[in-house]
Tab-separated table of C-alpha atoms in Angstrom:
chain	number	residue	atom	x	y	z
A	925	MET	CA	-13.550	-14.277	16.872
A	926	VAL	CA	-14.229	-10.631	16.044
A	927	VAL	CA	-11.220	-8.797	14.622
A	928	ALA	CA	-12.834	-5.339	13.717
A	929	VAL	CA	-16.392	-3.739	14.908
A	930	GLY	CA	-17.684	-1.047	12.431
A	931	VAL	CA	-20.813	0.068	14.390
A	932	ALA	CA	-23.399	-1.009	17.069
A	933	VAL	CA	-26.973	-0.536	16.045
A	934	GLU	CA	-30.126	-1.555	17.486
A	935	VAL	CA	-32.397	-4.205	15.665
A	936	ALA	CA	-35.514	-5.874	16.480
A	937	ALA	CA	-35.332	-7.944	19.671
A	938	GLU	CA	-35.787	-11.901	18.895
A	939	VAL	CA	-35.117	-13.261	22.537
A	940	GLY	CA	-36.665	-16.739	22.799
A	941	ASP	CA	-35.041	-18.548	20.351
A	942	LEU	CA	-34.023	-20.956	23.191
A	943	ALA	CA	-35.574	-20.020	25.752
A	944	ASP	CA	-37.496	-22.957	26.881
A	945	PRO	CA	-37.452	-24.010	30.551
A	946	THR	CA	-38.301	-27.742	29.672
A	947	CYS	CA	-34.810	-28.219	27.420
A	948	GLY	CA	-32.964	-28.420	30.507
A	949	LEU	CA	-29.211	-29.018	30.783
A	950	GLY	CA	-27.860	-31.079	28.014
A	951	SER	CA	-31.107	-32.377	26.767
A	952	GLY	CA	-31.945	-31.994	22.924
A	953	SER	CA	-29.539	-30.458	21.011
A	954	ALA	CA	-28.985	-27.404	23.104
A	955	HIS	CA	-25.698	-27.638	24.975
A	956	PRO	CA	-25.200	-26.441	28.733
A	957	VAL	CA	-22.328	-23.861	29.562
A	958	ARG	CA	-21.555	-21.679	32.909
A	959	SER	CA	-20.207	-18.207	31.874
A	960	GLU	CA	-20.640	-14.604	31.989
A	961	SER	CA	-18.910	-13.866	29.008
A	962	LEU	CA	-17.747	-15.466	25.677
A	963	GLU	CA	-13.984	-15.757	25.193
A	964	PRO	CA	-13.223	-16.819	21.731
A	965	THR	CA	-9.295	-17.289	22.549
A	966	GLY	CA	-10.117	-19.286	25.607
A	967	GLY	CA	-12.797	-21.666	24.262
A	968	TRP	CA	-15.981	-22.798	26.195
A	969	SER	CA	-15.926	-23.241	29.854
A	970	THR	CA	-18.444	-25.642	31.537
A	971	GLY	CA	-17.507	-23.913	34.909
A	972	SER	CA	-17.886	-20.429	36.240
A	973	THR	CA	-15.000	-17.989	34.729
A	974	ASN	CA	-15.726	-14.709	36.757
A	975	ALA	CA	-12.941	-12.739	35.691
A	976	PRO	CA	-12.441	-9.052	37.515
A	977	ARG	CA	-14.869	-7.144	35.607
A	978	SER	CA	-14.009	-3.909	34.031
A	979	CYS	CA	-15.030	-1.345	31.466
A	980	SER	CA	-12.068	-1.651	29.486
A	981	PRO	CA	-10.813	-4.786	29.126
A	982	ALA	CA	-7.802	-6.069	27.255
A	983	GLU	CA	-8.889	-9.259	26.254
A	984	LEU	CA	-11.121	-10.142	23.034
A	985	MET	CA	-14.475	-10.799	24.400
A	986	ILE	CA	-18.155	-11.166	23.508
A	987	ALA	CA	-19.421	-9.514	26.637
A	988	PRO	CA	-23.564	-9.321	25.978
A	989	TYR	CA	-23.771	-8.999	30.157
A	990	TRP	CA	-20.675	-9.148	32.164
A	991	ASP	CA	-21.751	-9.162	35.640
A	992	ASP	CA	-21.523	-11.312	38.774
A	993	LEU	CA	-24.265	-13.656	37.345
A	994	THR	CA	-24.984	-17.300	38.680
A	995	ALA	CA	-27.025	-20.065	36.858
A	996	GLY	CA	-29.750	-20.446	39.576
A	997	SER	CA	-32.705	-22.216	38.660
A	998	GLY	CA	-32.058	-20.897	35.357
A	999	ALA	CA	-29.662	-22.512	32.629
A	1000	VAL	CA	-26.954	-21.281	29.924
A	1001	ILE	CA	-27.259	-23.158	26.690
A	1002	TYR	CA	-25.776	-22.870	23.201
A	1003	GLU	CA	-26.712	-24.086	19.926
A	1004	THR	CA	-25.739	-23.684	16.282
A	1005	VAL	CA	-28.768	-23.390	13.831
A	1006	ASP	CA	-29.144	-23.556	9.822
A	1007	THR	CA	-26.660	-24.775	7.232
A	1008	ALA	CA	-23.192	-23.243	5.963
A	1009	PRO	CA	-22.299	-20.810	4.806
A	1010	ASN	CA	-25.496	-19.508	6.787
A	1011	ARG	CA	-24.874	-20.801	10.423
A	1012	VAL	CA	-26.165	-18.983	13.181
A	1013	PHE	CA	-24.451	-19.604	16.905
A	1014	LEU	CA	-26.717	-18.922	19.674
A	1015	VAL	CA	-25.629	-18.789	23.107
A	1016	GLU	CA	-28.525	-17.809	26.019
A	1017	TRP	CA	-28.677	-16.965	29.284
A	1018	TYR	CA	-32.101	-17.887	30.152
A	1019	ASN	CA	-33.283	-17.169	33.828
A	1020	VAL	CA	-30.135	-16.664	35.672
A	1021	GLY	CA	-29.361	-15.165	38.409
A	1022	HIS	CA	-27.028	-12.559	40.203
A	1023	GLU	CA	-24.995	-13.362	43.276
A	1024	LEU	CA	-25.943	-10.601	45.340
A	1025	THR	CA	-29.828	-10.676	44.288
A	1026	SER	CA	-32.744	-13.101	44.252
A	1027	GLY	CA	-33.871	-12.005	41.155
A	1028	TYR	CA	-33.392	-13.274	37.184
A	1029	LEU	CA	-32.650	-12.056	33.707
A	1030	SER	CA	-32.885	-13.854	30.248
A	1031	PHE	CA	-30.878	-12.437	27.279
A	1032	GLU	CA	-28.490	-14.059	24.421
A	1033	ALA	CA	-25.802	-13.699	21.743
A	1034	LYS	CA	-25.913	-14.483	18.636
A	1035	ILE	CA	-23.102	-14.844	15.938
A	1036	PHE	CA	-23.756	-14.969	11.951
A	1037	GLU	CA	-21.689	-16.852	9.668
A	1038	ALA	CA	-22.774	-14.983	6.381
A	1039	ASP	CA	-21.369	-11.715	7.025
A	1040	GLY	CA	-20.084	-12.101	10.568
A	1041	HIS	CA	-21.928	-9.863	12.380
A	1042	ILE	CA	-23.309	-10.344	16.183
A	1043	GLU	CA	-26.171	-9.738	18.266
A	1044	PHE	CA	-27.276	-9.181	21.689
A	1045	HIS	CA	-30.994	-9.656	22.555
A	1046	TYR	CA	-32.398	-8.878	25.793
A	1047	LEU	CA	-36.001	-10.438	26.858
A	1048	ASP	CA	-35.812	-9.804	30.786
A	1049	VAL	CA	-33.114	-7.557	32.183
A	1050	GLU	CA	-35.398	-5.826	34.828
A	1051	GLN	CA	-35.885	-8.430	37.405
A	1052	LEU	CA	-33.010	-8.908	39.195
A	1053	GLY	CA	-33.726	-6.613	42.217
A	1054	GLY	CA	-33.818	-2.746	41.997
A	1055	THR	CA	-31.952	-0.129	40.282
A	1056	ALA	CA	-28.554	-1.350	41.299
A	1057	TYR	CA	-28.779	-4.355	38.986
A	1058	ASP	CA	-31.660	-3.951	36.462
A	1059	ASN	CA	-31.027	-2.775	33.197
A	1060	GLY	CA	-27.316	-3.326	33.013
A	1061	SER	CA	-26.766	-1.092	36.151
A	1062	SER	CA	-23.979	-3.121	37.457
A	1063	ALA	CA	-22.657	-4.702	34.011
A	1064	THR	CA	-20.418	-4.079	31.343
A	1065	VAL	CA	-22.033	-4.411	27.380
A	1066	GLY	CA	-19.628	-4.581	24.454
A	1067	LEU	CA	-17.265	-6.214	22.397
A	1068	PHE	CA	-13.561	-6.109	23.509
A	1069	SER	CA	-11.272	-4.627	22.856
A	1070	ASP	CA	-13.329	-2.845	20.684
A	1071	LEU	CA	-16.580	-1.412	21.576
A	1072	LEU	CA	-17.777	-0.802	25.063
A	1073	VAL	CA	-22.044	-0.308	24.716
A	1074	SER	CA	-22.077	0.702	28.414
A	1075	CYS	CA	-20.612	-0.021	31.886
A	1076	ASN	CA	-22.413	0.455	35.193
A	1077	SER	CA	-24.777	1.996	33.374
A	1078	PRO	CA	-28.984	1.658	33.177
A	1079	THR	CA	-28.829	1.649	29.212
A	1080	ILE	CA	-30.133	-2.192	28.362
A	1081	ALA	CA	-33.990	-2.881	28.586
A	1082	ASN	CA	-36.641	-5.742	28.014
A	1083	GLU	CA	-37.008	-6.562	24.319
A	1084	TYR	CA	-33.943	-4.595	23.105
A	1085	ALA	CA	-31.036	-5.765	20.804
A	1086	ILE	CA	-27.870	-4.374	19.288
A	1087	ALA	CA	-26.080	-5.563	16.469
A	1088	PHE	CA	-22.391	-5.138	15.977
A	1089	TYR	CA	-21.659	-5.164	11.988
A	1090	PRO	CA	-17.828	-5.515	10.911
A	1091	PRO	CA	-16.283	-2.820	8.599
A	1092	SER	CA	-17.415	-3.010	4.865
A	1093	CYS	CA	-14.427	-4.231	2.867
A	1094	THR	CA	-13.803	-3.920	-0.795
A	1095	ASP	CA	-11.189	-6.134	-1.867
A	1096	ALA	CA	-11.347	-6.422	-5.597
A	1097	ASP	CA	-7.878	-8.116	-6.025
A	1098	GLY	CA	-8.252	-10.750	-3.435
A	1099	ASP	CA	-5.085	-9.624	-1.303
A	1100	GLY	CA	-6.637	-9.727	1.800
A	1101	VAL	CA	-6.787	-5.993	2.562
A	1102	CYS	CA	-9.478	-3.924	2.126
A	1103	ALA	CA	-9.587	-0.641	0.094
A	1104	GLU	CA	-10.841	0.838	3.232
A	1105	ASP	CA	-8.101	-0.013	5.223
A	1106	GLY	CA	-5.853	1.657	2.902
A	1107	ASP	CA	-5.121	-0.835	0.148
A	1108	CYS	CA	-4.143	2.198	-2.529
A	1109	ASP	CA	-4.243	-0.081	-5.455
A	1110	ASP	CA	-7.220	-2.371	-5.118
A	1111	GLY	CA	-6.546	-4.037	-8.472
A	1112	ASP	CA	-3.208	-5.036	-7.945
A	1113	ALA	CA	-2.635	-7.883	-5.447
A	1114	SER	CA	1.202	-7.111	-4.911
A	1115	VAL	CA	0.462	-3.665	-3.741
A	1116	ASN	CA	-0.933	-2.935	0.039
A	1117	PRO	CA	-0.054	-1.724	3.148
A	1118	LEU	CA	1.281	-5.322	3.842
A	1119	ALA	CA	3.616	-5.812	0.542
A	1120	THR	CA	7.395	-5.011	0.774
A	1121	GLU	CA	8.771	-1.965	-1.060
A	1122	THR	CA	11.045	-2.839	-4.093
A	1123	CYS	CA	12.484	-0.488	-6.491
A	1124	ASP	CA	10.372	0.042	-9.679
A	1125	GLY	CA	8.646	3.140	-9.617
A	1126	VAL	CA	5.802	1.847	-7.728
A	1127	ASP	CA	4.374	2.318	-4.478
A	1128	GLU	CA	3.929	-1.400	-3.023
A	1129	ASP	CA	3.252	-0.847	0.537
A	1130	CYS	CA	0.945	2.396	0.054
A	1131	ASP	CA	2.939	4.422	2.464
A	1132	GLY	CA	2.664	7.263	0.079
A	1133	ALA	CA	6.562	7.234	-0.868
A	1134	VAL	CA	7.587	5.627	-3.895
A	1135	ASP	CA	11.067	3.441	-3.881
A	1136	GLU	CA	11.576	4.205	-0.243
A	1137	GLY	CA	14.931	2.991	0.492
A	1138	PHE	CA	16.497	2.992	-2.944
A	1139	ASP	CA	18.418	6.239	-2.665
A	1140	ALA	CA	21.237	5.876	-0.027
A	1141	ASP	CA	22.851	8.897	-1.283
A	1142	PHE	CA	19.525	11.108	-1.106
A	1143	ASP	CA	20.547	12.777	-4.198
A	1144	GLY	CA	17.079	12.186	-5.448
A	1145	TRP	CA	17.561	9.314	-7.725
A	1146	THR	CA	17.245	6.088	-7.219
A	1147	VAL	CA	19.266	2.963	-8.718
A	1148	CYS	CA	16.379	1.874	-10.692
A	1149	GLY	CA	15.830	5.301	-11.606
A	1150	GLY	CA	19.066	5.316	-13.508
A	1151	ASP	CA	21.738	6.020	-10.346
A	1152	CYS	CA	24.608	4.296	-11.496
A	1153	ASN	CA	26.606	5.199	-8.153
A	1154	ASP	CA	24.007	5.213	-5.358
A	1155	SER	CA	27.029	6.029	-3.017
A	1156	LEU	CA	27.826	9.305	-4.058
A	1157	GLY	CA	25.298	12.321	-4.649
A	1158	SER	CA	27.598	14.158	-7.299
A	1159	ILE	CA	26.802	11.186	-9.958
A	1160	ASN	CA	23.512	10.835	-11.205
A	1161	PRO	CA	21.538	11.150	-14.633
A	1162	GLY	CA	20.909	14.794	-13.712
A	1163	GLN	CA	24.580	15.690	-13.062
A	1164	PRO	CA	26.711	17.691	-15.880
A	1165	GLU	CA	29.440	15.509	-17.423
A	1166	ILE	CA	32.794	16.862	-16.828
A	1167	PRO	CA	34.991	15.351	-20.054
A	1168	GLY	CA	38.395	13.910	-19.158
A	1169	ASN	CA	38.155	12.943	-15.527
A	1170	GLY	CA	37.634	9.521	-16.052
A	1171	ILE	CA	34.131	9.568	-14.182
A	1172	ASP	CA	30.747	9.172	-15.592
A	1173	GLU	CA	29.031	11.862	-13.676
A	1174	ASP	CA	25.643	11.876	-15.692
A	1175	CYS	CA	25.452	7.934	-15.513
A	1176	ASP	CA	25.293	7.590	-19.562
A	1177	GLY	CA	27.671	4.965	-19.900
A	1178	VAL	CA	30.852	7.094	-20.669
A	1179	ASP	CA	33.027	9.778	-19.871
A	1180	GLY	CA	33.113	12.605	-22.527
A	1181	GLN	CA	36.459	13.506	-23.910
A	1182	ILE	CA	38.005	17.385	-24.294
A	1183	GLY	CA	38.245	17.876	-28.135
A	1184	ASP	CA	35.722	14.823	-29.090
A	1185	ASP	CA	33.689	15.691	-32.268
A	1186	ASP	CA	30.609	14.066	-30.463
A	1187	ASP	CA	28.279	15.390	-33.650
A	1188	ASP	CA	29.743	14.737	-37.185
A	1189	ASP	CA	27.696	17.231	-38.880
A	1190	ASP	CA	28.908	20.534	-36.766
A	1191	ASP	CA	32.708	19.912	-36.751
A	1192	ASP	CA	32.718	21.620	-33.647
A	1193	ASP	CA	36.217	20.234	-32.847
A	1194	ALA	CA	38.033	23.156	-33.880
A	1195	ALA	CA	41.247	22.554	-32.096
A	1196	ASN	CA	41.916	19.422	-34.489
A	1197	ASP	CA	40.810	20.975	-37.716
A	1198	ASP	CA	43.265	23.456	-39.067
A	1199	ASP	CA	41.200	24.633	-42.283
A	1200	ALA	CA	37.687	24.816	-40.100
A	1201	ALA	CA	36.947	28.017	-42.132
A	1202	ASP	CA	36.899	26.731	-45.344
A	1203	ASP	CA	36.447	22.628	-45.003
A	1204	ASP	CA	35.446	21.440	-48.186
A	1205	ASP	CA	36.623	18.098	-47.682
A	1206	ALA	CA	34.532	16.748	-44.944
A	1207	ALA	CA	36.488	13.164	-45.503
A	1208	ASP	CA	39.822	14.919	-45.042
A	1209	ASP	CA	39.590	17.592	-42.704
A	1210	ASP	CA	42.917	17.080	-41.227
A	1211	ASP	CA	45.189	18.731	-43.597
A	1212	SER	CA	46.423	22.188	-43.304
A	1213	ALA	CA	45.533	24.907	-45.374
A	1214	ALA	CA	48.301	24.986	-47.554
A	1215	ALA	CA	47.526	21.170	-48.490
A	1216	ASP	CA	43.748	20.856	-48.439
A	1217	ASP	CA	43.386	18.467	-51.640
A	1218	ASP	CA	39.671	19.480	-52.019
A	1219	ASP	CA	37.532	17.577	-54.325
A	1220	ASP	CA	34.724	19.843	-54.800
A	1221	GLY	CA	34.690	20.157	-58.138
A	1222	ASP	CA	36.024	23.906	-58.448
A	1223	ASN	CA	39.280	23.112	-60.026
A	1224	ARG	CA	41.085	25.747	-57.735
A	1225	SER	CA	44.413	25.308	-56.262
A	1226	ARG	CA	45.747	26.958	-53.064
A	1227	THR	CA	49.175	27.508	-54.988
A	1228	GLY	CA	47.393	29.413	-57.604
A	1229	CYS	CA	48.074	26.681	-60.289
A	1230	ALA	CA	45.112	25.615	-62.425
A	1231	VAL	CA	44.588	21.849	-62.201
A	1232	GLY	CA	43.317	19.573	-65.416
A	1233	THR	CA	40.329	17.692	-65.296
A	1234	ASP	CA	42.746	14.725	-65.272
A	1235	GLY	CA	44.422	16.021	-62.561
A	1236	SER	CA	47.555	17.573	-64.151
A	1237	ARG	CA	49.088	20.908	-63.446
A	1238	VAL	CA	48.744	23.444	-65.861
A	1239	GLY	CA	50.992	26.315	-64.531
A	1240	TRP	CA	52.841	27.251	-68.046
A	1241	LEU	CA	49.384	29.025	-69.113
A	1242	VAL	CA	49.748	31.609	-65.915
A	1243	LEU	CA	53.440	32.499	-66.646
A	1244	LEU	CA	53.055	32.586	-70.669
A	1245	PRO	CA	51.962	36.375	-70.733
A	1246	LEU	CA	54.732	37.577	-68.696
A	1247	VAL	CA	57.371	36.328	-70.884
A	1248	TRP	CA	55.644	37.379	-74.126
A	1249	ALA	CA	55.516	40.725	-72.379
A	1250	ARG	CA	59.348	41.071	-71.682
A	1251	ARG	CA	60.367	39.998	-75.588
A	1252	ARG	CA	58.108	43.063	-76.867
A	1253	SER	CA	60.090	45.391	-74.721
């Protein structure tokens, strides 16, 4: 069955592979058929299958010479030659006639297993009975529904041949989809136009969009990209956090609190630090300025009293000069 057709080109004519008048219907390895065209989806027919001819049939069809032909004194035979994987299937119309004339013509179709290409070979198409029928003037030629070569046009000549080659296919990952047919990553079998898109940052279905269908709130953030609430566009990793409202706007897992010192080194919670201007004791920064028991080693008290190295107060050393001065006066 022909799935796709790339190009049709002329090739060297080799009609005559099966052209043997002594072959006869059913003799040897050749088998008789009677059909104006090969219909892969309907099987091979042993009776006449004259479907209404057109220039653009919808059915899949290999039509080397679709016209009102009849076996007459000739024969239509088929045979498979060579061995796998290089077999060639041939069907030949040898000296077949036309229902409306007394002439005849000979041609064949060849299907190649190795690369899937198809060839039409024409030995004699100029003996049907005049310009109205010769050279394909009343015939349709081509592969359908893919490629029309001619229709009601005298474009076929004796010893003329046409080859139909499938499009080239590069399928390095073996996923059944060619790079030429849109496989955007031929090194990954899970990525091709037939794949299902998942949320993982990869364009699996090769449509040019990444993780489409996984951003329900259309805020530009997908659930696999960190959006912790895909039903609200105001919640995603790009949103500023509003402290103390019980909502995690930026999807970092916590709700920031007012006055929360989130950096122990910068001591920025001034609202709870009543000696922020002179905080010499980071381990005890919640005391008032009047009771800051700093232990930075400078032995200075906020009351004006000296402090001994053992922690005892020695305030009498400050008052002694005042007492001695009064006695002298």
